[in-house]
């Protein structure tokens, strides 16, 4: 077995679905299947839909690289993230980009806006452009997208969290991070603690941190309190979170926010209201963003190594592309508790 095959996933080995297989499943000729993709006006709508359904069923991805390049793998690596407005993902992208570019690769960047159906469509498109590898932010995908990635014959890297990965995985343990902050608040003597997240069905890593937070409080014999906002993290949402905690949980003396944007917004709002932090209300976050470290009082938070995560993920992908052997297909970058004056 070659080095390249040694370093691929164990279930690889079956060939990628072909257009001929699509045609057979749809009950049409290969010429008609090809025409449905390249000249759809010449194929009636019902036949074209049957061909598209067959493509979806067997996971066929049309190769969009034209002419003589069609049989070659490109020097592009696709990177799919939930947001380009969030500094967390920007730092991961920077770590990926600088490492890939140093090796002669460019990135194709896709933004899902936290929509996993959109992620599926982006990945199909990038595979069609014969990208050399794929990097996705997270382990959660639609079943169809996961099947597509599982059958992919190139490296697939999932970053941001740890778990049962399709291929390669670099991230951190979000449940442990949530538990770590909760334990810190307990050590500081707080007992009435509220966790504040935002749209955690979409931002599911925040829900993972809440699971760790909840477990730590329950182990201490305390009831966990949760407040979920209906808009993603921002300074304005953090201010709203503080107001709602004070209304719904008047005995609360500490708030564990799902991220630093929310926490910093709450901290600034507390100062406007004349609340003493942490004497009247303690505030903690997650991510270790620079903004939270340049306010007074300095924010207590969990710092994740985002640029390092991107760099390590890119290095593993490059090893795969070079056919090099390595042992660890999952890498934990860890995190650091930054104890500021806000708790």
Coordinates of C-alpha atoms in Angstrom, one line a residue:
X1 CA 0.0 0.0 0.0
X2 CA 1.3 3.5 -0.9
X3 CA 2.1 6.2 1.6
X4 CA -0.9 8.1 0.3
X5 CA -3.3 5.2 1.0
X6 CA -1.7 4.5 4.3
X7 CA -2.8 7.9 5.4
X8 CA -6.3 7.9 4.1
X9 CA -9.5 6.9 6.0
X10 CA -10.1 3.2 6.4
X11 CA -13.4 3.2 4.6
X12 CA -11.9 4.8 1.5
X13 CA -11.2 2.5 -1.4
X14 CA -14.4 2.7 -3.5
X15 CA -14.2 4.8 -6.6
X16 CA -15.9 8.1 -6.8
X17 CA -19.4 7.8 -8.4
X18 CA -19.3 8.4 -12.2
X19 CA -21.6 10.2 -14.6
X20 CA -22.3 6.8 -16.2
X21 CA -23.6 5.5 -12.9
X22 CA -25.8 8.5 -12.6
X23 CA -27.2 7.9 -16.1
X24 CA -27.9 4.2 -15.4
X25 CA -29.7 5.1 -12.1
X26 CA -31.8 7.8 -13.9
X27 CA -32.5 5.5 -16.8
X28 CA -31.0 7.8 -19.4
X29 CA -27.9 7.8 -21.7
X30 CA -24.6 9.2 -20.5
X31 CA -24.9 11.9 -23.2
X32 CA -28.3 13.0 -21.7
X33 CA -26.9 13.0 -18.2
X34 CA -23.9 15.2 -19.4
X35 CA -26.3 17.5 -21.3
X36 CA -28.4 17.9 -18.2
X37 CA -25.4 19.4 -16.4
X38 CA -23.8 21.3 -19.2
X39 CA -26.7 22.3 -21.5
X40 CA -29.8 22.0 -19.3
X41 CA -32.1 23.8 -21.7
X42 CA -31.8 20.9 -24.1
X43 CA -33.2 18.4 -21.5
X44 CA -36.8 18.5 -20.4
X45 CA -37.5 19.4 -16.8
X46 CA -38.7 16.0 -15.6
X47 CA -35.7 14.2 -17.0
X48 CA -33.3 16.7 -15.6
X49 CA -34.8 16.4 -12.2
X50 CA -34.6 12.6 -12.4
X51 CA -30.9 13.0 -13.2
X52 CA -30.3 15.5 -10.3
X53 CA -32.1 13.1 -7.9
X54 CA -29.8 10.3 -9.1
X55 CA -26.7 12.5 -8.5
X56 CA -27.9 13.2 -5.0
X57 CA -28.6 9.6 -4.2
X58 CA -25.2 8.3 -5.1
X59 CA -23.2 11.4 -4.1
X60 CA -22.0 12.3 -7.6
X61 CA -20.1 15.6 -7.7
X62 CA -19.6 17.1 -11.2
X63 CA -16.0 18.2 -12.0
X64 CA -16.2 21.9 -12.8
X65 CA -12.5 22.2 -13.8
X66 CA -12.6 22.6 -17.5
X67 CA -10.5 21.1 -20.4
X68 CA -7.2 19.6 -19.7
X69 CA -7.3 20.4 -16.0
X70 CA -10.4 18.1 -15.5
X71 CA -8.3 15.1 -14.5
X72 CA -6.0 17.1 -12.2
X73 CA -6.3 18.1 -8.6
X74 CA -6.2 21.9 -8.1
X75 CA -3.9 23.9 -5.8
X76 CA -6.9 25.1 -3.9
X77 CA -8.1 24.0 -0.5
X78 CA -11.7 24.8 0.5
X79 CA -12.4 26.3 3.9
X80 CA -16.0 26.5 5.1
X81 CA -16.8 28.5 8.3
X82 CA -20.1 29.7 9.9
X83 CA -19.3 33.4 9.9
X84 CA -16.9 35.9 8.5
X85 CA -18.1 38.6 11.0
X86 CA -16.8 36.7 14.0
X87 CA -13.1 37.3 14.9
X88 CA -12.9 33.8 16.2
X89 CA -13.2 32.3 12.7
X90 CA -11.0 35.0 11.1
X91 CA -8.1 34.0 13.3
X92 CA -8.5 30.3 12.4
X93 CA -8.6 31.3 8.7
X94 CA -5.4 33.3 9.1
X95 CA -3.6 30.3 10.6
X96 CA -4.8 28.1 7.8
X97 CA -4.1 30.6 5.0
X98 CA -0.5 31.5 6.1
X99 CA 0.4 27.8 6.3
X100 CA -1.2 26.7 3.1
X101 CA 0.2 29.7 1.1
X102 CA 3.7 28.9 2.3
X103 CA 3.3 25.5 0.7
X104 CA 1.9 26.9 -2.5
X105 CA -1.8 26.4 -2.0
X106 CA -4.6 29.0 -2.0
X107 CA -7.9 28.8 0.0
X108 CA -11.4 28.9 -1.4
X109 CA -13.5 30.4 1.4
X110 CA -17.2 29.7 2.1
X111 CA -19.5 31.2 4.7
X112 CA -22.5 29.2 5.9
X113 CA -24.1 31.9 8.2
X114 CA -24.6 29.0 10.6
X115 CA -26.8 27.1 8.1
X116 CA -25.8 23.5 7.7
X117 CA -27.9 23.1 4.5
X118 CA -25.9 25.9 3.0
X119 CA -22.7 24.2 4.1
X120 CA -23.8 21.1 2.1
X121 CA -24.2 23.1 -1.0
X122 CA -20.9 24.9 -0.6
X123 CA -19.0 21.7 -0.1
X124 CA -20.6 20.1 -3.2
X125 CA -19.5 23.2 -5.2
X126 CA -16.0 23.1 -3.9
X127 CA -15.6 19.4 -4.6
X128 CA -16.8 20.1 -8.1
X129 CA -13.9 22.6 -8.5
X130 CA -11.5 19.7 -7.6
X131 CA -10.1 21.3 -4.4
X132 CA -7.2 19.4 -3.0
X133 CA -8.7 19.2 0.5
X134 CA -11.5 20.5 2.6
X135 CA -11.5 22.2 6.0
X136 CA -14.8 22.7 7.9
X137 CA -15.6 24.4 11.1
X138 CA -17.2 21.8 13.3
X139 CA -18.3 18.2 13.3
X140 CA -22.0 18.7 12.8
X141 CA -23.3 18.3 9.2
X142 CA -26.5 17.2 7.5
X143 CA -26.7 13.4 6.9
X144 CA -26.3 14.0 3.2
X145 CA -23.3 16.3 3.7
X146 CA -21.6 13.8 6.1
X147 CA -22.1 11.0 3.5
X148 CA -20.6 13.2 0.8
X149 CA -17.6 14.0 3.0
X150 CA -17.2 10.4 4.1
X151 CA -16.9 9.3 0.5
X152 CA -14.5 12.0 -0.4
X153 CA -11.1 10.9 -1.8
X154 CA -9.1 13.8 -0.4
X155 CA -8.2 15.0 3.1
X156 CA -11.1 16.4 5.2
X157 CA -10.2 18.4 8.3
X158 CA -12.8 19.4 10.9
X159 CA -11.7 22.1 13.3
X160 CA -13.0 24.0 16.4
X161 CA -14.1 21.0 18.4
X162 CA -13.1 17.5 19.3
X163 CA -15.1 14.3 18.6
X164 CA -15.9 11.5 16.1
X165 CA -14.4 13.1 13.0
X166 CA -14.8 11.9 9.4
X167 CA -11.0 12.1 8.8
X168 CA -8.8 14.7 10.5
X169 CA -9.7 16.7 13.6
X170 CA -8.0 19.7 15.4
X171 CA -9.9 21.5 18.2
X172 CA -10.7 21.8 21.8
X173 CA -13.0 20.3 24.4
X174 CA -15.9 22.8 24.7
X175 CA -17.7 20.9 27.5
X176 CA -14.5 21.0 29.6
X177 CA -14.1 24.7 28.8
X178 CA -17.6 25.4 30.1
X179 CA -16.9 23.3 33.2
X180 CA -13.6 25.0 33.8
X181 CA -15.3 28.4 33.9
X182 CA -18.1 27.2 36.1
X183 CA -15.6 25.7 38.6
X184 CA -13.7 29.0 38.6
X185 CA -16.9 30.9 39.6
X186 CA -17.6 28.3 42.3
X187 CA -14.1 28.7 43.7
X188 CA -14.7 32.5 43.8
X189 CA -17.7 31.8 46.1
X190 CA -20.6 32.5 43.6
X191 CA -23.6 30.2 44.0
X192 CA -26.4 32.0 42.0
X193 CA -24.9 31.7 38.5
X194 CA -26.7 32.1 35.2
X195 CA -25.4 30.9 31.8
X196 CA -26.3 33.2 28.9
X197 CA -26.1 31.9 25.3
X198 CA -27.6 32.9 22.0
X199 CA -29.4 30.7 19.4
X200 CA -27.6 27.7 20.7
X201 CA -29.3 25.3 18.2
X202 CA -27.1 27.1 15.6
X203 CA -24.2 28.0 17.8
X204 CA -24.1 24.5 19.2
X205 CA -20.6 24.7 20.6
X206 CA -22.1 27.3 23.1
X207 CA -24.6 24.5 24.0
X208 CA -21.7 22.1 24.6
X209 CA -20.1 24.6 27.0
X210 CA -23.4 25.0 28.8
X211 CA -23.5 21.2 29.2
X212 CA -20.1 21.4 31.0
X213 CA -21.2 24.4 33.0
X214 CA -24.4 22.6 34.1
X215 CA -22.5 19.4 35.1
X216 CA -20.1 21.4 37.3
X217 CA -23.0 23.2 39.1
X218 CA -25.0 20.0 39.6
X219 CA -21.9 18.3 41.0
X220 CA -21.8 21.2 43.6
X221 CA -25.5 20.6 44.4
X222 CA -26.6 23.8 42.7
X223 CA -29.4 24.4 40.2
X224 CA -28.1 25.6 36.8
X225 CA -29.9 28.6 35.3
X226 CA -30.0 29.2 31.5
X227 CA -31.0 32.3 29.6
X228 CA -31.0 32.0 25.8
X229 CA -31.1 35.1 23.6
X230 CA -32.7 35.1 20.1
X231 CA -29.8 36.8 18.3
X232 CA -26.1 35.8 18.0
X233 CA -23.4 37.3 20.1
X234 CA -22.9 41.1 20.0
X235 CA -22.2 43.9 22.4
X236 CA -25.9 44.9 22.1
X237 CA -27.1 41.4 22.8
X238 CA -24.8 41.2 25.8
X239 CA -26.4 44.4 27.2
X240 CA -29.8 42.8 26.7
X241 CA -28.6 39.7 28.4
X242 CA -27.6 41.6 31.5
X243 CA -31.0 43.3 31.7
X244 CA -32.9 40.1 31.3
X245 CA -30.8 38.3 33.9
X246 CA -31.5 41.0 36.4
X247 CA -35.3 40.8 35.6
X248 CA -35.6 37.0 35.5
X249 CA -33.0 36.0 38.0
X250 CA -32.8 38.9 40.5
X251 CA -30.7 36.8 43.0
X252 CA -28.0 36.1 40.4
X253 CA -24.5 37.3 41.4
X254 CA -22.5 35.8 38.4
X255 CA -23.2 35.5 34.7
X256 CA -21.3 33.1 32.5
X257 CA -21.7 34.3 28.9
X258 CA -21.3 32.0 25.9
X259 CA -18.7 34.3 24.4
X260 CA -16.7 37.5 24.9
X261 CA -18.9 39.7 22.7
X262 CA -21.8 39.0 24.9
X263 CA -19.8 39.3 28.1
X264 CA -18.0 42.6 27.1
X265 CA -21.4 44.1 26.1
X266 CA -22.8 43.2 29.5
X267 CA -19.8 44.5 31.3
X268 CA -19.9 47.9 29.5
X269 CA -23.7 48.1 30.1
X270 CA -23.2 47.3 33.8
X271 CA -20.8 50.3 34.1
X272 CA -23.3 52.5 32.4
X273 CA -25.9 51.4 34.9
X274 CA -23.6 52.1 37.8
X275 CA -23.3 48.4 38.8
X276 CA -20.1 47.4 40.5
X277 CA -18.3 44.5 38.7
X278 CA -17.7 42.0 40.3
X279 CA -19.0 43.2 43.7
X280 CA -22.6 43.4 42.5
X281 CA -22.5 41.1 39.5
X282 CA -19.6 39.0 38.2
X283 CA -19.2 38.6 34.4
X284 CA -17.2 35.9 32.5
X285 CA -16.9 35.0 28.8
X286 CA -15.2 32.7 26.4
X287 CA -12.7 33.1 23.5
X288 CA -10.1 35.5 25.0
X289 CA -10.8 38.2 22.4
X290 CA -8.5 41.4 22.7
X291 CA -11.5 43.6 23.4
X292 CA -12.3 41.9 26.7
X293 CA -8.7 42.3 27.8
X294 CA -8.7 46.0 27.2
X295 CA -11.8 47.0 29.2
X296 CA -11.9 47.8 32.9
X297 CA -12.3 45.6 34.8
X298 CA -10.5 43.1 32.6
X299 CA -12.8 40.3 31.5
X300 CA -12.3 36.8 33.0
X301 CA -12.5 34.4 30.0
X302 CA -11.3 31.2 28.4
X303 CA -8.7 31.7 25.8
X304 CA -8.7 29.4 22.8
X305 CA -5.6 29.1 20.6
X306 CA -7.4 29.9 17.3
X307 CA -4.4 30.9 15.1
X308 CA -2.5 27.8 16.4
X309 CA -5.6 25.7 15.6
X310 CA -5.6 26.9 12.0
X311 CA -1.9 26.3 11.7
X312 CA -1.9 22.8 13.1
X313 CA -4.9 21.9 11.0
X314 CA -3.2 23.1 7.8
X315 CA 0.0 21.2 8.7
X316 CA -1.9 17.9 9.1
X317 CA -3.7 18.4 5.8
X318 CA -0.3 19.2 4.0
X319 CA 1.2 16.0 5.5
X320 CA -1.7 14.0 4.0
X321 CA -1.3 15.7 0.6
X322 CA 2.4 14.9 0.7
X323 CA 1.7 11.2 1.5
X324 CA 3.5 11.4 4.8
X325 CA 2.6 9.1 7.7
X326 CA 1.7 10.5 11.1
X327 CA 0.0 9.0 14.2
X328 CA -2.3 11.6 15.7
X329 CA -5.4 12.2 13.4
X330 CA -7.0 14.1 16.3
X331 CA -5.2 17.0 18.0
X332 CA -6.4 18.9 21.1
X333 CA -5.1 22.4 21.2
X334 CA -6.4 23.0 24.7
X335 CA -7.4 26.3 26.3
X336 CA -6.3 28.7 29.1
X337 CA -8.4 30.3 31.9
X338 CA -7.6 34.0 31.9
X339 CA -8.6 35.4 35.4
X340 CA -9.4 39.0 35.0
X341 CA -11.0 41.4 37.5
X342 CA -14.6 40.9 36.3
X343 CA -15.0 37.9 38.6

